[in-house]
Amino acid sequence: MGSSSSSMTNIPDAQQLIQETGFSAAHILRLYERFEFLDKDKRGELRQETVDFASFVRILAHFRPTDTSRTRDGAQQEPANSSTGKLKSAFQLYDQDRDGKISRAELLQVLRAMMGIQVTEEQLHSIAERAIQEADLDRDDAISFDEFRQSLEKVNVDHKMSIRFLK
Amino acid sequence: MDLSVTRRKGCLIIIFIFLSLLYGSRGEIPPKPTSGVTIMPPIKPDNPQAYPDSSKANLPVFTMDYPRIQIPFEITLWMLLASFAKIGFHVYHKITIWVPESCLLISIGLIVGGIMHSVHEEPPAVLTSNVFFLYMLPPIVLDSGYFMPTRPFFENVGTVFWFAVVGTLWNSIGIGMSLFAICQIEAFGVQDINLQENLLFATIISAVDPVAVLSVFEDVSVNEQLYIVVFGECLFNDAVTVVLYNMFNFVAEMPVVEPVDVFLGVARFFVVGLGGMGFGILFGFVASFTTRFTSKVREIEPLFIFMYSYLAYLVAELFAISSIMAIVTCALTMKYYVEENVSQRSCTTIRHVVKMLGSISETLIFFFLGVVTITTEHEWNWGYILFTLLFAFVWRGLGVLVLTQIINPFRTIPFNLKDQFGLAYGGLRGAISFALAFTLPDNIGRKQLFVTATIAIILFTVFLQGISIRPLIEFINVRRTNRNLDTINVEIHCRLMEHTIAGIEDLCGQWSHFYWKDKFMKFNNRILRRILIRDNRAESSIVALYKKLELQNAMEILDTVSGDISAAPSIVSLYEEKKSSAKPKKKFLTSDLKNMHDILSKNMYKIRQRTVAFTSKHALPNDRHTKEILIRRHTSVRRSLRPGSFQTTVVPKSHKYFSLPAGKSLDSKFPPARLSYTDDDETMSELAYPSRRSRFGQPARSSSRAMMPLRRLDTLTEAPSVDKLDENTGREKGRAGSGTPRTNSSSSDSRVPAPRRHFHSSVDNDSGSADNVRNGQHEAVEEEPQPPSPAWAAEPRDNAAQNPLLRRPRWNPKM
């Protein structure tokens, strides 16, 4: 995939992406090559969900391994690949309607997608119930981001949500 | 004081055993009975022991024939002695915290060896190659392999093998070379040791065996990565060691080493390693397949596990490939499938016996290490031995450092310096080195020196490092792991993250272990499980964890109720804490209550008769009867629990609610029984549990499922004075805050008087979604435990041997 024709100039908004996501230039290049590879129709976007390259990179930025040694120089926002960033991206996988909470229906949807073929609706409901009960601290029958974060506080999210090669 | 009395008794017993041993250990125990011991009936007149040798003898009234039983007798006595030593250590428990058990065992062995030496006895020849490698080593390795945590292992498999293989090579060659260099110095007088012999010796002492360290790591809960790397390295470096040992052994006898031999050595290593794994996997699959058909012969199920793993070991030994790898892989492969096929009892038995055998083997080995230390002839050479010690440390440290630097970039969680220190310092030597040293061929000139040096290193590392590693680990504050990850949320979210990562990796075109794991799981589910497991119902780990958590809660509830209720494990998913916070008060008809009591006491009481009067010779106690009761009760409870279910009914297939060890999930499919709500009155009178009603009286938050029953219940008139038990307790909990995990909430229930809770818990035994409605109220509402309201506290709590249910009626007048 190492086509010599792609260079940084071909990639739109390269500099801005580097700034935003913390990837190095080489990485962006590599991701662009991969993007091109996936984007077989040369439509500039992937699949039907119109992920353009910038979004592609931004999403992937979440999965970069955390730089533990980097000092925070008072950046305005959390870098995308910090623990919080990773948690946020995981949270968004649940929270489709972006209301900041995982409702029971959303949780059920994810559970169904993950295990739907193996378990009955009954079990899914039970599990979703239990999950909400365990995490839901303010009793609003939904899991907010803070509750989500708290339920995962003992898990090494950095480890689980990192792809080594993106470093 | 009890303690001192026990200690004195222990000492007396030990001394008694010594004396009997001394009497018995006359001469070595050969692995096979030699001609000196005749196995003959004791009546023969040429038996020297008991009888005057007159030609016409009267009928002997009392004879003794020691040689006949000598071997098994002595084996048993040695085992008992070692086990008594183990008991003795735990009398004063502080000892075992600071001094690892292996040190204590070696010390006792030293003492016994000293005693034997002073009376000029020979120790039993336990350390012949055959006895050790065929009888004493397999149980230990099986124990390690069976209880290896598989998930962290497979996540770190690359690192484990890297350290095991390359690390051992590095150590052996490094130490061998440096020792050879030392040998050149004339001052030490060891010039006659050539390079091959040095390398051979180096191989022997580079086999790490951090048994003591592992237990310390477990106690301190070091982070998973460090633990699994040390564990895995210990297991798998045996393979490398044995290969190198055989290779150098072979080579040591050859006058000239040619490059082709080195190449052959490498090839041999691969044959040995991969062959061992291959055999292990093969036997593992055969064992799993066999257990698929053992449902009628439950009594001998555990036998298959042991026989197959041992067979794997022996077959590997037959082909001189790594038997340790074979048995470990066999155990790893087998465990997953077998535990789904065998019955609960067999599963427990297997685990228990594996642990027991491993423990006794290990105890014996360390014990004999101590004994043999005293009783062998030693050849001491200050220079050689001290330098060996030095090089062992230095090369291990260097090795860990260098290897970590190389492998860290490939790891998601790199090892920091503290981890590396733990890894390096945890390199104790142990049993393998010991055995290998003893099996050195005699044509090596300096065999005694090697044996002495090996023993010196083992003692040094075990005592010094073993004792000091605990304070050091705590001092440098190695990263700890958090063990309590058992919440359903964590499981769900982790699973989601894994899926995501697998998908993203696929997008990026990069494959790492998530991808392979995913692929393997698919293959597993589609093909392997179909073949190897009897009822193949693929169960997601989330569901398994859910069941396990529910069961745990249930057992906790029952555990705190009354200790004598042996039916506790038979009730699944008791949710007495799942009481709604703000339920309207419902009252009961007294007749309903009476019915409840009758039914419950009938069923519960029957279940308690679990122990059979006798056990037939060929069959395990038949618990079908209790199962039927369970099923009956379960379905009858379910019938009342599922009013107006919105799903079609699914009849539960098989309910096996035995007592499960903590890690095991229920092996029946999660019963989603939903029988339609047929008749109001019938079900209400049969099982009008208060909890049901409480559930029905929920605020709007509950799902629509509960709505129908609520309407129906409203029509019931109820006795005015009966407070709903669960309401109150629920309200207590409701008063408490929210958001404790379920396990905490169930422990808070202990404040509630026992009979009430029991009443509830006996009632709430379904694990279906009806509970979730209750869940919605209870779980979210609980926090810190509240003291029970005074009205309840007044009731006397007699949790004596009476059936708590039969006490129930006393509760009524309180209303």
JSON list of N, CA, C and O in Angstrom, two decimals, chain B residues 40 58 107 181 268 280 290 306 314 334 350-351 405 413 421 482 588 611 648 673 701 708 761-762 771 780 806:
[
{"chain": "B", "resi": 40, "resn": "MET", "atom": "N", "xyz": [5.44, -62.68, 50.76]},
{"chain": "B", "resi": 40, "resn": "MET", "atom": "CA", "xyz": [4.91, -64.01, 51.06]},
{"chain": "B", "resi": 40, "resn": "MET", "atom": "C", "xyz": [3.97, -63.91, 52.22]},
{"chain": "B", "resi": 40, "resn": "MET", "atom": "O", "xyz": [4.06, -62.99, 53.02]},
{"chain": "B", "resi": 58, "resn": "ASN", "atom": "N", "xyz": [3.17, -74.13, 66.45]},
{"chain": "B", "resi": 58, "resn": "ASN", "atom": "CA", "xyz": [1.74, -73.96, 66.68]},
{"chain": "B", "resi": 58, "resn": "ASN", "atom": "C", "xyz": [1.23, -72.80, 65.86]},
{"chain": "B", "resi": 58, "resn": "ASN", "atom": "O", "xyz": [1.99, -72.07, 65.23]},
{"chain": "B", "resi": 107, "resn": "SER", "atom": "N", "xyz": [13.28, -26.35, 55.63]},
{"chain": "B", "resi": 107, "resn": "SER", "atom": "CA", "xyz": [13.87, -26.37, 56.97]},
{"chain": "B", "resi": 107, "resn": "SER", "atom": "C", "xyz": [13.52, -27.64, 57.71]},
{"chain": "B", "resi": 107, "resn": "SER", "atom": "O", "xyz": [14.38, -28.28, 58.33]},
{"chain": "B", "resi": 181, "resn": "ALA", "atom": "N", "xyz": [34.71, -19.26, 31.75]},
{"chain": "B", "resi": 181, "resn": "ALA", "atom": "CA", "xyz": [35.81, -18.30, 31.89]},
{"chain": "B", "resi": 181, "resn": "ALA", "atom": "C", "xyz": [36.43, -18.37, 33.27]},
{"chain": "B", "resi": 181, "resn": "ALA", "atom": "O", "xyz": [37.65, -18.33, 33.43]},
{"chain": "B", "resi": 268, "resn": "ARG", "atom": "N", "xyz": [15.64, -29.56, 16.96]},
{"chain": "B", "resi": 268, "resn": "ARG", "atom": "CA", "xyz": [15.10, -30.41, 18.01]},
{"chain": "B", "resi": 268, "resn": "ARG", "atom": "C", "xyz": [14.25, -29.61, 18.96]},
{"chain": "B", "resi": 268, "resn": "ARG", "atom": "O", "xyz": [13.22, -30.09, 19.45]},
{"chain": "B", "resi": 280, "resn": "GLY", "atom": "N", "xyz": [-0.44, -32.33, 23.57]},
{"chain": "B", "resi": 280, "resn": "GLY", "atom": "CA", "xyz": [-1.33, -31.84, 24.62]},
{"chain": "B", "resi": 280, "resn": "GLY", "atom": "C", "xyz": [-2.69, -31.50, 24.07]},
{"chain": "B", "resi": 280, "resn": "GLY", "atom": "O", "xyz": [-3.72, -31.88, 24.63]},
{"chain": "B", "resi": 290, "resn": "THR", "atom": "N", "xyz": [-14.49, -37.41, 25.06]},
{"chain": "B", "resi": 290, "resn": "THR", "atom": "CA", "xyz": [-14.94, -38.52, 25.90]},
{"chain": "B", "resi": 290, "resn": "THR", "atom": "C", "xyz": [-15.96, -38.06, 26.92]},
{"chain": "B", "resi": 290, "resn": "THR", "atom": "O", "xyz": [-16.96, -38.75, 27.15]},
{"chain": "B", "resi": 306, "resn": "PHE", "atom": "N", "xyz": [-7.81, -37.06, 34.73]},
{"chain": "B", "resi": 306, "resn": "PHE", "atom": "CA", "xyz": [-6.47, -37.39, 35.21]},
{"chain": "B", "resi": 306, "resn": "PHE", "atom": "C", "xyz": [-5.77, -38.37, 34.30]},
{"chain": "B", "resi": 306, "resn": "PHE", "atom": "O", "xyz": [-4.58, -38.24, 34.02]},
{"chain": "B", "resi": 314, "resn": "LEU", "atom": "N", "xyz": [2.92, -39.08, 29.60]},
{"chain": "B", "resi": 314, "resn": "LEU", "atom": "CA", "xyz": [3.72, -40.27, 29.37]},
{"chain": "B", "resi": 314, "resn": "LEU", "atom": "C", "xyz": [4.05, -40.45, 27.89]},
{"chain": "B", "resi": 314, "resn": "LEU", "atom": "O", "xyz": [5.17, -40.83, 27.55]},
{"chain": "B", "resi": 334, "resn": "MET", "atom": "N", "xyz": [-8.40, -28.90, 27.80]},
{"chain": "B", "resi": 334, "resn": "MET", "atom": "CA", "xyz": [-9.44, -29.74, 28.34]},
{"chain": "B", "resi": 334, "resn": "MET", "atom": "C", "xyz": [-10.39, -28.97, 29.21]},
{"chain": "B", "resi": 334, "resn": "MET", "atom": "O", "xyz": [-11.59, -29.17, 29.20]},
{"chain": "B", "resi": 350, "resn": "ILE", "atom": "N", "xyz": [-12.72, -32.68, 40.49]},
{"chain": "B", "resi": 350, "resn": "ILE", "atom": "CA", "xyz": [-11.52, -32.55, 39.68]},
{"chain": "B", "resi": 350, "resn": "ILE", "atom": "C", "xyz": [-10.65, -31.44, 40.23]},
{"chain": "B", "resi": 350, "resn": "ILE", "atom": "O", "xyz": [-9.44, -31.62, 40.45]},
{"chain": "B", "resi": 351, "resn": "ARG", "atom": "N", "xyz": [-11.27, -30.30, 40.46]},
{"chain": "B", "resi": 351, "resn": "ARG", "atom": "CA", "xyz": [-10.46, -29.18, 40.92]},
{"chain": "B", "resi": 351, "resn": "ARG", "atom": "C", "xyz": [-9.80, -29.50, 42.24]},
{"chain": "B", "resi": 351, "resn": "ARG", "atom": "O", "xyz": [-8.62, -29.21, 42.45]},
{"chain": "B", "resi": 405, "resn": "GLN", "atom": "N", "xyz": [13.34, -4.59, 27.26]},
{"chain": "B", "resi": 405, "resn": "GLN", "atom": "CA", "xyz": [13.50, -3.49, 26.32]},
{"chain": "B", "resi": 405, "resn": "GLN", "atom": "C", "xyz": [13.09, -3.89, 24.93]},
{"chain": "B", "resi": 405, "resn": "GLN", "atom": "O", "xyz": [12.49, -3.12, 24.19]},
{"chain": "B", "resi": 413, "resn": "ILE", "atom": "N", "xyz": [0.69, -2.77, 27.43]},
{"chain": "B", "resi": 413, "resn": "ILE", "atom": "CA", "xyz": [1.09, -2.24, 28.73]},
{"chain": "B", "resi": 413, "resn": "ILE", "atom": "C", "xyz": [2.55, -2.59, 28.92]},
{"chain": "B", "resi": 413, "resn": "ILE", "atom": "O", "xyz": [2.88, -3.72, 29.25]},
{"chain": "B", "resi": 421, "resn": "PHE", "atom": "N", "xyz": [11.91, -5.39, 38.01]},
{"chain": "B", "resi": 421, "resn": "PHE", "atom": "CA", "xyz": [12.57, -5.85, 39.23]},
{"chain": "B", "resi": 421, "resn": "PHE", "atom": "C", "xyz": [11.88, -7.08, 39.80]},
{"chain": "B", "resi": 421, "resn": "PHE", "atom": "O", "xyz": [12.52, -8.05, 40.19]},
{"chain": "B", "resi": 482, "resn": "ASN", "atom": "N", "xyz": [-6.67, -4.98, 40.36]},
{"chain": "B", "resi": 482, "resn": "ASN", "atom": "CA", "xyz": [-7.89, -4.93, 41.13]},
{"chain": "B", "resi": 482, "resn": "ASN", "atom": "C", "xyz": [-8.73, -6.15, 40.82]},
{"chain": "B", "resi": 482, "resn": "ASN", "atom": "O", "xyz": [-9.12, -6.37, 39.69]},
{"chain": "B", "resi": 588, "resn": "PHE", "atom": "N", "xyz": [-52.63, -8.63, 53.10]},
{"chain": "B", "resi": 588, "resn": "PHE", "atom": "CA", "xyz": [-52.90, -10.00, 52.70]},
{"chain": "B", "resi": 588, "resn": "PHE", "atom": "C", "xyz": [-54.10, -10.55, 53.40]},
{"chain": "B", "resi": 588, "resn": "PHE", "atom": "O", "xyz": [-54.38, -10.23, 54.53]},
{"chain": "B", "resi": 611, "resn": "THR", "atom": "N", "xyz": [-29.64, -35.29, 52.01]},
{"chain": "B", "resi": 611, "resn": "THR", "atom": "CA", "xyz": [-28.67, -36.37, 52.19]},
{"chain": "B", "resi": 611, "resn": "THR", "atom": "C", "xyz": [-29.39, -37.71, 52.17]},
{"chain": "B", "resi": 611, "resn": "THR", "atom": "O", "xyz": [-30.38, -37.92, 52.83]},
{"chain": "B", "resi": 648, "resn": "THR", "atom": "N", "xyz": [-43.92, -15.09, 24.44]},
{"chain": "B", "resi": 648, "resn": "THR", "atom": "CA", "xyz": [-44.46, -16.45, 24.39]},
{"chain": "B", "resi": 648, "resn": "THR", "atom": "C", "xyz": [-43.75, -17.29, 25.42]},
{"chain": "B", "resi": 648, "resn": "THR", "atom": "O", "xyz": [-42.62, -17.00, 25.81]},
{"chain": "B", "resi": 673, "resn": "ALA", "atom": "N", "xyz": [-38.70, -19.16, 31.73]},
{"chain": "B", "resi": 673, "resn": "ALA", "atom": "CA", "xyz": [-40.06, -19.70, 31.73]},
{"chain": "B", "resi": 673, "resn": "ALA", "atom": "C", "xyz": [-41.09, -18.61, 31.87]},
{"chain": "B", "resi": 673, "resn": "ALA", "atom": "O", "xyz": [-41.01, -17.77, 32.75]},
{"chain": "B", "resi": 701, "resn": "ARG", "atom": "N", "xyz": [-42.22, 3.86, 36.95]},
{"chain": "B", "resi": 701, "resn": "ARG", "atom": "CA", "xyz": [-40.96, 3.56, 36.31]},
{"chain": "B", "resi": 701, "resn": "ARG", "atom": "C", "xyz": [-40.90, 2.13, 35.78]},
{"chain": "B", "resi": 701, "resn": "ARG", "atom": "O", "xyz": [-40.18, 1.82, 34.86]},
{"chain": "B", "resi": 708, "resn": "MET", "atom": "N", "xyz": [-50.38, -5.17, 34.35]},
{"chain": "B", "resi": 708, "resn": "MET", "atom": "CA", "xyz": [-51.56, -6.02, 34.43]},
{"chain": "B", "resi": 708, "resn": "MET", "atom": "C", "xyz": [-51.78, -6.59, 35.81]},
{"chain": "B", "resi": 708, "resn": "MET", "atom": "O", "xyz": [-52.86, -6.48, 36.34]},
{"chain": "B", "resi": 761, "resn": "SER", "atom": "N", "xyz": [-36.80, -14.75, 50.76]},
{"chain": "B", "resi": 761, "resn": "SER", "atom": "CA", "xyz": [-35.86, -15.35, 49.83]},
{"chain": "B", "resi": 761, "resn": "SER", "atom": "C", "xyz": [-36.40, -16.66, 49.30]},
{"chain": "B", "resi": 761, "resn": "SER", "atom": "O", "xyz": [-36.17, -17.01, 48.17]},
{"chain": "B", "resi": 762, "resn": "SER", "atom": "N", "xyz": [-37.15, -17.33, 50.11]},
{"chain": "B", "resi": 762, "resn": "SER", "atom": "CA", "xyz": [-37.69, -18.58, 49.60]},
{"chain": "B", "resi": 762, "resn": "SER", "atom": "C", "xyz": [-38.68, -18.30, 48.51]},
{"chain": "B", "resi": 762, "resn": "SER", "atom": "O", "xyz": [-38.93, -19.12, 47.66]},
{"chain": "B", "resi": 771, "resn": "ASP", "atom": "N", "xyz": [-38.15, -10.35, 37.78]},
{"chain": "B", "resi": 771, "resn": "ASP", "atom": "CA", "xyz": [-37.33, -9.78, 38.84]},
{"chain": "B", "resi": 771, "resn": "ASP", "atom": "C", "xyz": [-36.82, -8.42, 38.46]},
{"chain": "B", "resi": 771, "resn": "ASP", "atom": "O", "xyz": [-36.57, -7.58, 39.30]},
{"chain": "B", "resi": 780, "resn": "ALA", "atom": "N", "xyz": [-31.41, 0.21, 42.47]},
{"chain": "B", "resi": 780, "resn": "ALA", "atom": "CA", "xyz": [-31.00, 1.60, 42.34]},
{"chain": "B", "resi": 780, "resn": "ALA", "atom": "C", "xyz": [-31.15, 2.35, 43.63]},
{"chain": "B", "resi": 780, "resn": "ALA", "atom": "O", "xyz": [-30.68, 3.46, 43.76]},
{"chain": "B", "resi": 806, "resn": "LEU", "atom": "N", "xyz": [-41.08, -22.96, 59.62]},
{"chain": "B", "resi": 806, "resn": "LEU", "atom": "CA", "xyz": [-42.08, -23.39, 60.58]},
{"chain": "B", "resi": 806, "resn": "LEU", "atom": "C", "xyz": [-42.22, -22.42, 61.72]},
{"chain": "B", "resi": 806, "resn": "LEU", "atom": "O", "xyz": [-43.16, -22.47, 62.48]}
]
